PDB file of C-alpha atoms in Angstrom:
ATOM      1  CA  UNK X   1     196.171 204.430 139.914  1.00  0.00           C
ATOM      2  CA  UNK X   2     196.022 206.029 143.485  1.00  0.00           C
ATOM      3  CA  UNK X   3     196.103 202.824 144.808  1.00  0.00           C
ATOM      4  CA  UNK X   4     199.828 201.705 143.209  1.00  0.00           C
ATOM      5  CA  UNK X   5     201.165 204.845 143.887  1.00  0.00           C
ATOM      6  CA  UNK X   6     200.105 204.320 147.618  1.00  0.00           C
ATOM      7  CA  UNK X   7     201.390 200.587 147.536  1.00  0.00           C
ATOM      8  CA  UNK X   8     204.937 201.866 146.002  1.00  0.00           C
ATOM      9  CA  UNK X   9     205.469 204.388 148.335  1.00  0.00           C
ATOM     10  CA  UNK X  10     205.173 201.688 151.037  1.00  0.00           C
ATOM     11  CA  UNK X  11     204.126 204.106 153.634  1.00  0.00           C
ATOM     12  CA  UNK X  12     206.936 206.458 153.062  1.00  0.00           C
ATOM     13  CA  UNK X  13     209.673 203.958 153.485  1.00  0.00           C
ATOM     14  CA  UNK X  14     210.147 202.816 149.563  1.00  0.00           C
ATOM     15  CA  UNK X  15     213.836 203.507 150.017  1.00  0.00           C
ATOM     16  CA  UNK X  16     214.167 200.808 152.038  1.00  0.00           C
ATOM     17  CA  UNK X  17     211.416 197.938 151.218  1.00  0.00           C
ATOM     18  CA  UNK X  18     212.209 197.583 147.441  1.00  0.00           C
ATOM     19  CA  UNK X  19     215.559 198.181 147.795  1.00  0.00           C
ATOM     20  CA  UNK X  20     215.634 195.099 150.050  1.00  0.00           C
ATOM     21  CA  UNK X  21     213.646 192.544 147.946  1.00  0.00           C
ATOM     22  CA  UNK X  22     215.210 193.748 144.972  1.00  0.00           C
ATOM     23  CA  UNK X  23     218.923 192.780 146.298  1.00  0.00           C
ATOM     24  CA  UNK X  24     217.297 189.320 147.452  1.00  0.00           C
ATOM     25  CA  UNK X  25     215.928 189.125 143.996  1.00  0.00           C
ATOM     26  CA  UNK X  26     219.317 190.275 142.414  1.00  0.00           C
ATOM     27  CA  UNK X  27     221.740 188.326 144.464  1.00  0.00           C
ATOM     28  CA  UNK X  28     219.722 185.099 144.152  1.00  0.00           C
ATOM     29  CA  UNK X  29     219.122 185.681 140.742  1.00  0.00           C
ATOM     30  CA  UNK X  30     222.957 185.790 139.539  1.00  0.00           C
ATOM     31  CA  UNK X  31     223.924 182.815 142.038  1.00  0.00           C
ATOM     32  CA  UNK X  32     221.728 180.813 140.448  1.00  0.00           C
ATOM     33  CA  UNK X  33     222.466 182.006 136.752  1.00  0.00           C
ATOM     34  CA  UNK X  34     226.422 181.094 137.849  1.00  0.00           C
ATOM     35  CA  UNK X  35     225.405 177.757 138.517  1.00  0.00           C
ATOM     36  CA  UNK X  36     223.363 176.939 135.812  1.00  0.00           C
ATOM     37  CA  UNK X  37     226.246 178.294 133.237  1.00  0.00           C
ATOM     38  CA  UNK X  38     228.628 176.534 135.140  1.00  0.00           C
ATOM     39  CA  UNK X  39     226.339 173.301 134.959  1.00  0.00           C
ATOM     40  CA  UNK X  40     226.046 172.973 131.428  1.00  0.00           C
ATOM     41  CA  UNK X  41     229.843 174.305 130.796  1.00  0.00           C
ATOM     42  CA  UNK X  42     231.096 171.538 132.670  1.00  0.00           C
ATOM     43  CA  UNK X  43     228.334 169.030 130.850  1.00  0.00           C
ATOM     44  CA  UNK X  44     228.977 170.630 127.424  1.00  0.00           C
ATOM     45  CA  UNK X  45     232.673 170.146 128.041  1.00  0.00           C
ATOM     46  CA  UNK X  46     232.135 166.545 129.032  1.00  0.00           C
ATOM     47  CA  UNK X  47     230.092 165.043 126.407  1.00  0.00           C
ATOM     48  CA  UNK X  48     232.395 166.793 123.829  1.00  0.00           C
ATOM     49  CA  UNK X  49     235.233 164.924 125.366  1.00  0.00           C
ATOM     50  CA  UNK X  50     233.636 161.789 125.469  1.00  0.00           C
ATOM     51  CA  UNK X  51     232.529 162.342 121.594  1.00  0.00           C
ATOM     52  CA  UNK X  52     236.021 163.079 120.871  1.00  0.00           C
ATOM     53  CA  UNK X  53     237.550 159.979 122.409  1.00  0.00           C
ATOM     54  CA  UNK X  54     234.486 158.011 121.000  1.00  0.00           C
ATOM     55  CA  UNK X  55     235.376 159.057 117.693  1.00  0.00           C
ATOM     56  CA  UNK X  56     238.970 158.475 118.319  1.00  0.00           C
ATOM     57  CA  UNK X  57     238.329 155.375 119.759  1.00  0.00           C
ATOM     58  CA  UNK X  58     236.599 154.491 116.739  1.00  0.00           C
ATOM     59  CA  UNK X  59     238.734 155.863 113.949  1.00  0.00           C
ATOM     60  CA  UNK X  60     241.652 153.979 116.434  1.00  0.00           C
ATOM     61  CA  UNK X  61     240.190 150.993 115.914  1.00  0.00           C
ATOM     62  CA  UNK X  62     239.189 151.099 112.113  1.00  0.00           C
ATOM     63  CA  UNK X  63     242.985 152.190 111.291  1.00  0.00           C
ATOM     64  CA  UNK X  64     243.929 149.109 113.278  1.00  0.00           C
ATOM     65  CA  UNK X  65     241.639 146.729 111.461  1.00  0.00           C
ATOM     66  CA  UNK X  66     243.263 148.038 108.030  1.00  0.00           C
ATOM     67  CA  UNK X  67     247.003 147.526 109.368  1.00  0.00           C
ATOM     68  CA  UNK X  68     246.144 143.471 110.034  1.00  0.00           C
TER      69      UNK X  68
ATOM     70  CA  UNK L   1     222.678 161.849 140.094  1.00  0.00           C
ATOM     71  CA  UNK L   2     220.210 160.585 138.347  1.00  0.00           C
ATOM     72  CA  UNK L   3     217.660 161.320 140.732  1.00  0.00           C
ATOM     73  CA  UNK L   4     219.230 164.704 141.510  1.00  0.00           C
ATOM     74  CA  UNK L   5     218.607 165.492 137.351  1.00  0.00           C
ATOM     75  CA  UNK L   6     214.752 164.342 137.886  1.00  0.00           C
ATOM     76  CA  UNK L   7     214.494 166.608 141.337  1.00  0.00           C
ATOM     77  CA  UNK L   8     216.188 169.946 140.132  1.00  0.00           C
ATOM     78  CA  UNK L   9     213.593 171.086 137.800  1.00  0.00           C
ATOM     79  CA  UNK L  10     210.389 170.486 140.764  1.00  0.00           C
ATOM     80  CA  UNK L  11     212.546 172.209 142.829  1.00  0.00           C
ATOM     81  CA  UNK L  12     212.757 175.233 140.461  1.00  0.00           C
ATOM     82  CA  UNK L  13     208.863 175.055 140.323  1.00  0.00           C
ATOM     83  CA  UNK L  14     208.146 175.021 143.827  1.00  0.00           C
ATOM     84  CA  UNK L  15     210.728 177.862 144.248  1.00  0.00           C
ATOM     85  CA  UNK L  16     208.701 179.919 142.227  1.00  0.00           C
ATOM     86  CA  UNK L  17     205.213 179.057 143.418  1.00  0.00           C
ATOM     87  CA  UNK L  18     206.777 179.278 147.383  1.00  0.00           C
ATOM     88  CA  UNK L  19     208.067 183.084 146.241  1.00  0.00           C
ATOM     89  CA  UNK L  20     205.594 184.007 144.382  1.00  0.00           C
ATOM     90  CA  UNK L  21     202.624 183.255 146.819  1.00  0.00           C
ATOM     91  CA  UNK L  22     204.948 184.295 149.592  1.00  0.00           C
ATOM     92  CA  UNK L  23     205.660 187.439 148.019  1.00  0.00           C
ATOM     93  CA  UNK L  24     202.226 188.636 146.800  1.00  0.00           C
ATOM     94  CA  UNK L  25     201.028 188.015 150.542  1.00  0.00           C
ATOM     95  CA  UNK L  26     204.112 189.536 152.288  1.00  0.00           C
ATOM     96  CA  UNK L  27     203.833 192.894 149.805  1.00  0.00           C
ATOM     97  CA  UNK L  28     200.181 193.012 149.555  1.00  0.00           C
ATOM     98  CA  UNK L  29     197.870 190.088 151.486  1.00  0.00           C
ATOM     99  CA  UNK L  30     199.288 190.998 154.869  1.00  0.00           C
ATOM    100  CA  UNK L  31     198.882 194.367 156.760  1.00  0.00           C
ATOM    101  CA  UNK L  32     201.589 196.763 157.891  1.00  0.00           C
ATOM    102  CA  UNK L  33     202.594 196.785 161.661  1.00  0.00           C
ATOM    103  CA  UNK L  34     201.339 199.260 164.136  1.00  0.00           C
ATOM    104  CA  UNK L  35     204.306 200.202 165.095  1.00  0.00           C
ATOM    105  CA  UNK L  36     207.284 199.960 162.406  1.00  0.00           C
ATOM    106  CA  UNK L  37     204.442 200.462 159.499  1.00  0.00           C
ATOM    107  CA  UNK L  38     205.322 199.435 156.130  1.00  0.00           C
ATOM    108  CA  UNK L  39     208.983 198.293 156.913  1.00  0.00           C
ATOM    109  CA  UNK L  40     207.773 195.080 158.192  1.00  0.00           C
ATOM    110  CA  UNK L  41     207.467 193.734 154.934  1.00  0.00           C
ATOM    111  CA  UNK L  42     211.357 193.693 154.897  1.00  0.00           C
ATOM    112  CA  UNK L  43     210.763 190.921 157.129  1.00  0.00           C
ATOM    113  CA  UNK L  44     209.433 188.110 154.639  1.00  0.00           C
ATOM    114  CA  UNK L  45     213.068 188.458 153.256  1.00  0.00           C
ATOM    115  CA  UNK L  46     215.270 188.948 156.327  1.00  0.00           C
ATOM    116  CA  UNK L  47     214.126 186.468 158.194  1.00  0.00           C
ATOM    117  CA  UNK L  48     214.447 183.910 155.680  1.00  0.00           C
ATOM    118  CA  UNK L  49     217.765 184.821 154.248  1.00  0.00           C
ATOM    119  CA  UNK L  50     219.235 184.540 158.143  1.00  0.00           C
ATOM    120  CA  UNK L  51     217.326 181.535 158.729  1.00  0.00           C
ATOM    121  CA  UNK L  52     218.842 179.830 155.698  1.00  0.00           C
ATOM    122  CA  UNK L  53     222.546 181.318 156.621  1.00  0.00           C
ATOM    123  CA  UNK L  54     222.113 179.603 159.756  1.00  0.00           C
ATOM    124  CA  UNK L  55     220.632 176.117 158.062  1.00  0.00           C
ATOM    125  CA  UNK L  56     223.493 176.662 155.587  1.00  0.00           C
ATOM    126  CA  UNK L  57     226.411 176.639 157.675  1.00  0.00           C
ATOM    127  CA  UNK L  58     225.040 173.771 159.732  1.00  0.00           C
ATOM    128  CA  UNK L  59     224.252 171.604 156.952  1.00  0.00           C
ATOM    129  CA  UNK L  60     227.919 172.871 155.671  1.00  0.00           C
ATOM    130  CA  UNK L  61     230.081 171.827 158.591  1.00  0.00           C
ATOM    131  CA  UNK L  62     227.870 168.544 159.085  1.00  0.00           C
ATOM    132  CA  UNK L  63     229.215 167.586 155.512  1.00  0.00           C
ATOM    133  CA  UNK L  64     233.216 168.380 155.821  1.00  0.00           C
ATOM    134  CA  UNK L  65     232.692 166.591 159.381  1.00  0.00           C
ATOM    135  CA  UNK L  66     231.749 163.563 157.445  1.00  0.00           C
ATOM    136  CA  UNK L  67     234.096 164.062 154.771  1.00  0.00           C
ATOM    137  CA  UNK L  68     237.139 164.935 156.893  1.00  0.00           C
ATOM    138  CA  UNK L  69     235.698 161.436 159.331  1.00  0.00           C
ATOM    139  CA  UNK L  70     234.710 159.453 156.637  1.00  0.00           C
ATOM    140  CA  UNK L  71     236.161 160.196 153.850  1.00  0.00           C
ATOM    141  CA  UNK L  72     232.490 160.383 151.956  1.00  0.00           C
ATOM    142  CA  UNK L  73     233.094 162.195 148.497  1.00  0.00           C
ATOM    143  CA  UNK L  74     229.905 163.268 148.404  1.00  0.00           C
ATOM    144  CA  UNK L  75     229.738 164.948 151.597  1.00  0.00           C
ATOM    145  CA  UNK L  76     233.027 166.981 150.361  1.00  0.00           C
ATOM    146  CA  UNK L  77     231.141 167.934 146.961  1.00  0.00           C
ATOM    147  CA  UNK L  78     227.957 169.204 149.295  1.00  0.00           C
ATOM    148  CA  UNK L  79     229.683 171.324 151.446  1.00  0.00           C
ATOM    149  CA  UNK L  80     231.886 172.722 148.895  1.00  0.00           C
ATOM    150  CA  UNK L  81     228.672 173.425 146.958  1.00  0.00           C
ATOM    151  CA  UNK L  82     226.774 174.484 150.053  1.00  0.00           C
ATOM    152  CA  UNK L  83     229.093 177.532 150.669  1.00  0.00           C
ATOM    153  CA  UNK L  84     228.625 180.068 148.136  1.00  0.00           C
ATOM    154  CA  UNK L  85     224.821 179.938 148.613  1.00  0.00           C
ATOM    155  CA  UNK L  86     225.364 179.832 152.529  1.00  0.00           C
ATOM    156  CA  UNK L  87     227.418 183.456 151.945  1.00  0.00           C
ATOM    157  CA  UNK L  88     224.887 185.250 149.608  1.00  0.00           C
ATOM    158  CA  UNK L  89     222.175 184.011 152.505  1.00  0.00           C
ATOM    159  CA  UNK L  90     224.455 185.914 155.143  1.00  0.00           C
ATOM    160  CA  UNK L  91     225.273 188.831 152.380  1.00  0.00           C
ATOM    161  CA  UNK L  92     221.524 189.468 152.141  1.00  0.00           C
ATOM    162  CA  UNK L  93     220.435 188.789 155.829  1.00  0.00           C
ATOM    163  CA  UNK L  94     222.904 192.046 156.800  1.00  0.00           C
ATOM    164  CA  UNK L  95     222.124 194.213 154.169  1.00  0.00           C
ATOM    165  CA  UNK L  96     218.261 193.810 154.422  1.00  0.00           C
ATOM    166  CA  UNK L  97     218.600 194.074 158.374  1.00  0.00           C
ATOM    167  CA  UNK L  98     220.769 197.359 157.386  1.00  0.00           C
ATOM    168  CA  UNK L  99     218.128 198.853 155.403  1.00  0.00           C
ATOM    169  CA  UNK L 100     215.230 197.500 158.214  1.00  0.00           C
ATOM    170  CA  UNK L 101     217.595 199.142 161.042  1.00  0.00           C
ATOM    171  CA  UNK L 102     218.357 202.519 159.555  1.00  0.00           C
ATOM    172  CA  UNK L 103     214.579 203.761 159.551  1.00  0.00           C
ATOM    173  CA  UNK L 104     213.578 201.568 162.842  1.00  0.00           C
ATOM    174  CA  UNK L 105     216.867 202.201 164.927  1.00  0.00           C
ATOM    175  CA  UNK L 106     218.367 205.157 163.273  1.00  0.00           C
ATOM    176  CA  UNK L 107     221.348 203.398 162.504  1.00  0.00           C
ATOM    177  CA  UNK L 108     222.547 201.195 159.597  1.00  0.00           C
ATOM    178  CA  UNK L 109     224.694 199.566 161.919  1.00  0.00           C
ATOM    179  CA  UNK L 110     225.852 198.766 165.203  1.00  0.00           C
ATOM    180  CA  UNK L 111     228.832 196.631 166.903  1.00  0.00           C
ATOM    181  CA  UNK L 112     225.966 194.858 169.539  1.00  0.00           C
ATOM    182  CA  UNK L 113     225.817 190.820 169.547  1.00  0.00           C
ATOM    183  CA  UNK L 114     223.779 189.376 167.367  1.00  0.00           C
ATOM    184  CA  UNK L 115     224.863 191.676 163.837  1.00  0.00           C
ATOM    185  CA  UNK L 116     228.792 191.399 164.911  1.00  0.00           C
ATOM    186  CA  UNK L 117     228.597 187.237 165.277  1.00  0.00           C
ATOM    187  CA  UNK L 118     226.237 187.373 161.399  1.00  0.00           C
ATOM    188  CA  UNK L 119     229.313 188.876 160.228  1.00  0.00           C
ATOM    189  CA  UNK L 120     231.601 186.503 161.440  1.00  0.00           C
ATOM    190  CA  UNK L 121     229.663 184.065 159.619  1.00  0.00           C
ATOM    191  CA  UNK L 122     229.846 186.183 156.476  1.00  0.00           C
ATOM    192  CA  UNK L 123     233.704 185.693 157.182  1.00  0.00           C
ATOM    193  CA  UNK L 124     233.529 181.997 158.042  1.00  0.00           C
ATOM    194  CA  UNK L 125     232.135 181.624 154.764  1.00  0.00           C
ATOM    195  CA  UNK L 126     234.282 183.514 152.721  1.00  0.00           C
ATOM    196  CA  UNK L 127     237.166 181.498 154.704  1.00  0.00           C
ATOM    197  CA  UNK L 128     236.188 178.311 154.154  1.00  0.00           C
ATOM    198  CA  UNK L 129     235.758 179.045 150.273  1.00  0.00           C
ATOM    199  CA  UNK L 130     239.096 180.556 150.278  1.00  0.00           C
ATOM    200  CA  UNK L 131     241.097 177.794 152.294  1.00  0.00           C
ATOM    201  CA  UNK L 132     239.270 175.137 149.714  1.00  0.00           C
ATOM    202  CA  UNK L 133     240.676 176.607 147.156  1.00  0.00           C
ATOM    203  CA  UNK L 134     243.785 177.657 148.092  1.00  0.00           C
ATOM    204  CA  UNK L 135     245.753 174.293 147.656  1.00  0.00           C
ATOM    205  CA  UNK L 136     246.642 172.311 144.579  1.00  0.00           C
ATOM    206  CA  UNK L 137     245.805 169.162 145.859  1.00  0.00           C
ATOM    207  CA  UNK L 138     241.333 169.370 146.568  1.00  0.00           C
ATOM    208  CA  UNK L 139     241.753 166.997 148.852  1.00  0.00           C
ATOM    209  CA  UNK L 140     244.354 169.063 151.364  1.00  0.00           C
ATOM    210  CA  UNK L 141     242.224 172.016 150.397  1.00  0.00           C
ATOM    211  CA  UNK L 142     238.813 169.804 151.462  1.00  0.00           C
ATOM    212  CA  UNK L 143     240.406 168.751 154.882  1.00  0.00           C
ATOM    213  CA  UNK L 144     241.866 172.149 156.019  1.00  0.00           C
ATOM    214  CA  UNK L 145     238.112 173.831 155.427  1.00  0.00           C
ATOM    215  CA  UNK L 146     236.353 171.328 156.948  1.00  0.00           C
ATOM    216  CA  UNK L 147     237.961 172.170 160.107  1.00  0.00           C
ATOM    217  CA  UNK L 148     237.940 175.556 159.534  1.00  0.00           C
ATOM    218  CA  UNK L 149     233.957 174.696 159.517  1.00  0.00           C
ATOM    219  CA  UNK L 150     233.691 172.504 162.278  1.00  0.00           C
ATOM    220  CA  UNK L 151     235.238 175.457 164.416  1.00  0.00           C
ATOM    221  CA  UNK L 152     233.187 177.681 163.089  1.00  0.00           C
ATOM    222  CA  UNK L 153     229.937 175.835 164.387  1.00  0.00           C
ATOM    223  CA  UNK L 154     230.348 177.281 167.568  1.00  0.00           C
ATOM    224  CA  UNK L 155     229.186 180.154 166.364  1.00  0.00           C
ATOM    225  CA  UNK L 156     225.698 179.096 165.726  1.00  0.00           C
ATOM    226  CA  UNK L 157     223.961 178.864 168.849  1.00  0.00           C
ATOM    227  CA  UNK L 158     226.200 182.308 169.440  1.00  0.00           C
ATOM    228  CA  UNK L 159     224.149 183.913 166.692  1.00  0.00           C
ATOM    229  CA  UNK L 160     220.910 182.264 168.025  1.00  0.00           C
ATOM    230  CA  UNK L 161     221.535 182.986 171.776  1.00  0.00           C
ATOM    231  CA  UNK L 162     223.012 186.402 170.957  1.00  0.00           C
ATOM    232  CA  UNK L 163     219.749 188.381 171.832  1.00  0.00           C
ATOM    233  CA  UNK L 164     219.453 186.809 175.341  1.00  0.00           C
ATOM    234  CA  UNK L 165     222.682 186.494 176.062  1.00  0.00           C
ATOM    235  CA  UNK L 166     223.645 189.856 175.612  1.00  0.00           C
ATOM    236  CA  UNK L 167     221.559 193.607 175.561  1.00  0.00           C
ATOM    237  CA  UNK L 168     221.345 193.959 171.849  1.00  0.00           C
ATOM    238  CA  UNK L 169     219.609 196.410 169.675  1.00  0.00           C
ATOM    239  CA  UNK L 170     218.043 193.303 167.769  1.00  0.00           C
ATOM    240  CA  UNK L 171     214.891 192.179 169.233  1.00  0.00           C
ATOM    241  CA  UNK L 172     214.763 188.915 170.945  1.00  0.00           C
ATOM    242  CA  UNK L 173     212.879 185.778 169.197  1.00  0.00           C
ATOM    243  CA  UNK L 174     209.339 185.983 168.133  1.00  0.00           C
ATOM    244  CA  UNK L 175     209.232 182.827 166.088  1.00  0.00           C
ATOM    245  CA  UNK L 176     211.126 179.655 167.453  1.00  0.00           C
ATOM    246  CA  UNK L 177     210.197 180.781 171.438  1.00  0.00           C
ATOM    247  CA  UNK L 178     208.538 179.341 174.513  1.00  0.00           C
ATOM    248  CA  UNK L 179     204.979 179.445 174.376  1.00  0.00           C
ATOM    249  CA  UNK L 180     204.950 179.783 170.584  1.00  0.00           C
ATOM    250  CA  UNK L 181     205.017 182.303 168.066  1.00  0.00           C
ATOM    251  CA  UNK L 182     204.573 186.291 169.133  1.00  0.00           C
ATOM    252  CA  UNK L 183     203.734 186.578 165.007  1.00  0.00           C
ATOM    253  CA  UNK L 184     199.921 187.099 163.801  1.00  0.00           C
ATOM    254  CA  UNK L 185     199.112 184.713 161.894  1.00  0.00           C
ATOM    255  CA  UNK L 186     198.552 186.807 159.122  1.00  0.00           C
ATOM    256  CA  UNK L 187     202.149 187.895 159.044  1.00  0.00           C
ATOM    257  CA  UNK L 188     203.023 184.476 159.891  1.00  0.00           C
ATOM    258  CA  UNK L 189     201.946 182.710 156.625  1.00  0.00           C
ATOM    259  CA  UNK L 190     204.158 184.546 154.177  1.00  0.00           C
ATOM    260  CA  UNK L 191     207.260 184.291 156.126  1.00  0.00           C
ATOM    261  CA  UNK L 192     206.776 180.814 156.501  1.00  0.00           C
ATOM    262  CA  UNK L 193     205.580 180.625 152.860  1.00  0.00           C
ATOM    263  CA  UNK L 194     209.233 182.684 152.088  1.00  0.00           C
ATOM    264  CA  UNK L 195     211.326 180.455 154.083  1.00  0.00           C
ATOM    265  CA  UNK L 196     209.993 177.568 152.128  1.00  0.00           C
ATOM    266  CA  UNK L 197     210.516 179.102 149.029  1.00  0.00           C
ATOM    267  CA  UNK L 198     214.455 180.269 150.474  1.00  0.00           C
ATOM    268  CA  UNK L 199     214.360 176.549 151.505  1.00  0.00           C
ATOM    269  CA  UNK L 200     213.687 174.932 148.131  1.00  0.00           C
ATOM    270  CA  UNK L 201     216.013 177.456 146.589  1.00  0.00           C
ATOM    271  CA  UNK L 202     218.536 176.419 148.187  1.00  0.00           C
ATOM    272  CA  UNK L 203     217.904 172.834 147.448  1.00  0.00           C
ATOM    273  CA  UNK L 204     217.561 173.603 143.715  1.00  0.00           C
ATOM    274  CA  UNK L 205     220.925 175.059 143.678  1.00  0.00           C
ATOM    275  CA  UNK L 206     222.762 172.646 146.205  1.00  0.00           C
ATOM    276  CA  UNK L 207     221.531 170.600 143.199  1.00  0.00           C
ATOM    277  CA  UNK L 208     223.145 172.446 140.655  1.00  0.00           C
ATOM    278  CA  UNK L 209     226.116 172.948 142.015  1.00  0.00           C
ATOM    279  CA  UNK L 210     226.597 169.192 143.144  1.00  0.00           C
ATOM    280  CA  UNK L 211     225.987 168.304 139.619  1.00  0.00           C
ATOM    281  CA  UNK L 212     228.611 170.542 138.060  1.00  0.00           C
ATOM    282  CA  UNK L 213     230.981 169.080 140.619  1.00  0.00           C
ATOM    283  CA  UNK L 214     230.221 165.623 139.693  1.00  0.00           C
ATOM    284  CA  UNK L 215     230.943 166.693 136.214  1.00  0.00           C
ATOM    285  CA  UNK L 216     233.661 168.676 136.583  1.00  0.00           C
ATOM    286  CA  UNK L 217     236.028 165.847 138.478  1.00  0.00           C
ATOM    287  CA  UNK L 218     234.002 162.852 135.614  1.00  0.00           C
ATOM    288  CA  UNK L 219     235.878 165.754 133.440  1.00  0.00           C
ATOM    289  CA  UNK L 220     238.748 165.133 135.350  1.00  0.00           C
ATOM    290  CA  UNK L 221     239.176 161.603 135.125  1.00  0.00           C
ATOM    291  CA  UNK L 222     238.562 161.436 131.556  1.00  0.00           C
ATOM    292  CA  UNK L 223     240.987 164.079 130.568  1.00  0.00           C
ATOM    293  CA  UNK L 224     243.620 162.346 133.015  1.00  0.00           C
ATOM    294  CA  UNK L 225     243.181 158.965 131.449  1.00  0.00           C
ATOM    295  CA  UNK L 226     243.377 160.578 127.997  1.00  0.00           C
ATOM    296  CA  UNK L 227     246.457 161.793 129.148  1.00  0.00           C
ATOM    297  CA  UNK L 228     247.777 158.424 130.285  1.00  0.00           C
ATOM    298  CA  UNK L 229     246.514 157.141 126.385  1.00  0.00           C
ATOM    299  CA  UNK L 230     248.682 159.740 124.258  1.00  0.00           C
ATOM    300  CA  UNK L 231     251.676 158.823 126.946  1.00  0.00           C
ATOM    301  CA  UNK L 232     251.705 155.222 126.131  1.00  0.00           C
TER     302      UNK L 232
END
């Protein structure tokens, strides 16, 4: 128990150790949560067009079929 | 892209083995300096984060040189993507070397040579991201940035050179020096262990963010075609 109090206390200078790693932590953290969401937005967003016009595409083609 | 969807995930692995490894020996497996104590541990993330914001930029205005030259679509989609990382890099390389400086120098900051030209980088960044942005048509937006970049190379070997070019309160390189590293080894292996793991973060990312771009102008195309469809 002694031995993490002595390790988060960092020799007296707490305040500015873990304050440091945990903005690295924080910053890189978020930057890469943006770009995942924005990853699978954009890919969610794209296959649901391409469904769409599939299924247009489709139904297009079947209503064409009847007409001749 | 393919291979970029097989590489992403290893990338996120080795990211996490790189930190963790890196962090458990720069927090616990590696002693405290005799002279600045404990704070040297902020170290095994300055270091890194300025290291990358350095890579960053470079590999950033190499890519709008060849997209502005060649015209290489790619190259525009990397350094676009490069950017945001390259500014959180240079966000996190001053504010850890704020916190390091206010209990070693006194101060949280200072106007001397090598922190001033790390925050004109900050500001390159930002400026590129805004001048890419700021026009309707990408590809205007693309060329005006990438010289914006190119310009702003010069200030590389500024930031680099800044310690013995000028007296700074920033000490002088102890790393990448003549006659080798000033660094005990045992302090050496986690900040080389965290500049890996900042390395093959970045790559992850870059990954990421290259594949949403990819998307989002396949997106595009498709909705521009569909479009075209309804209008004929």
């Amino acid at each position: 128990m002694d031995e993490i109090g002595k390790f988060l206390e960092m020799g007296g200078y707490a305040g500015f150790v873990w304050p440091s790693y945990a903005a690295v932590l924080a910053v890189l953290a978020v930057l890469l949560w943006l770009s995942l969401r924005g990853l699978r937005a954009a890919e969610g967003e794209l296959s649901r067009l391409e469904g769409d016009a599939g299924g247009a595409r489709r139904g297009g083609g079947h209503e064409g079929a009847s007409e001749t | 892209m393919k291979l970029a969807t097989v590489v992403t995930p290893w990338l996120g692995w080795l990211t996490v083995v790189l930190c963790g490894a890196g962090l458990y020996l720069g927090l616990y497996g590696s002693p405290a300096d005799y002279q600045q104590g404990e704070t040297v541990r902020i170290m095994y993330v300055h270091v890194p984060a300025a290291w990358m914001a350095l890579f960053c930029y470079t590999a950033l205005a190499v890519s709008a040189g060849v997209g502005l030259i060649w015209r290489h679509p790619v190259a525009e989609v990397a350094a676009r993507a490069t950017a945001p990382i390259g500014a959180c890099f240079t966000f996190l390389a001053l504010l850890t070397g704020s916190l390091w400086g206010k209990p070693m120098w006194g101060t949280w900051w200072v106007w001397d040579a090598r922190l001033t030209s790390m925050l004109v980088l900050f500001f390159l960044y930002l400026g590129y991201l805004a001048l890419n942005s700021a026009f309707d048509d990408p590809q205007r937006g693309a060329r005006a940035s990438a010289i914006l970049a190119l310009v702003g190379l010069i200030n590389v070997p500024i930031i680099k050179f800044s310690v013995d070019w000028w007296n700074t309160l920033h000490q002088p390189a102890s790393i990448v020096r003549m006659g080798g590293p000033s660094v005990h080894p045992a302090m050496l292996w986690p900040l080389f262990l965290m500049i890996g793991a900042f390395t093959t973060y970045y790559l992850w990312v870059l990954m990421l963010r290259m594949r949403r771009e990819l998307t989002a102008s396949r997106l595009r195309a498709r909705r521009r075609m569909q479009a075209e469809e309804a209008g004929v």
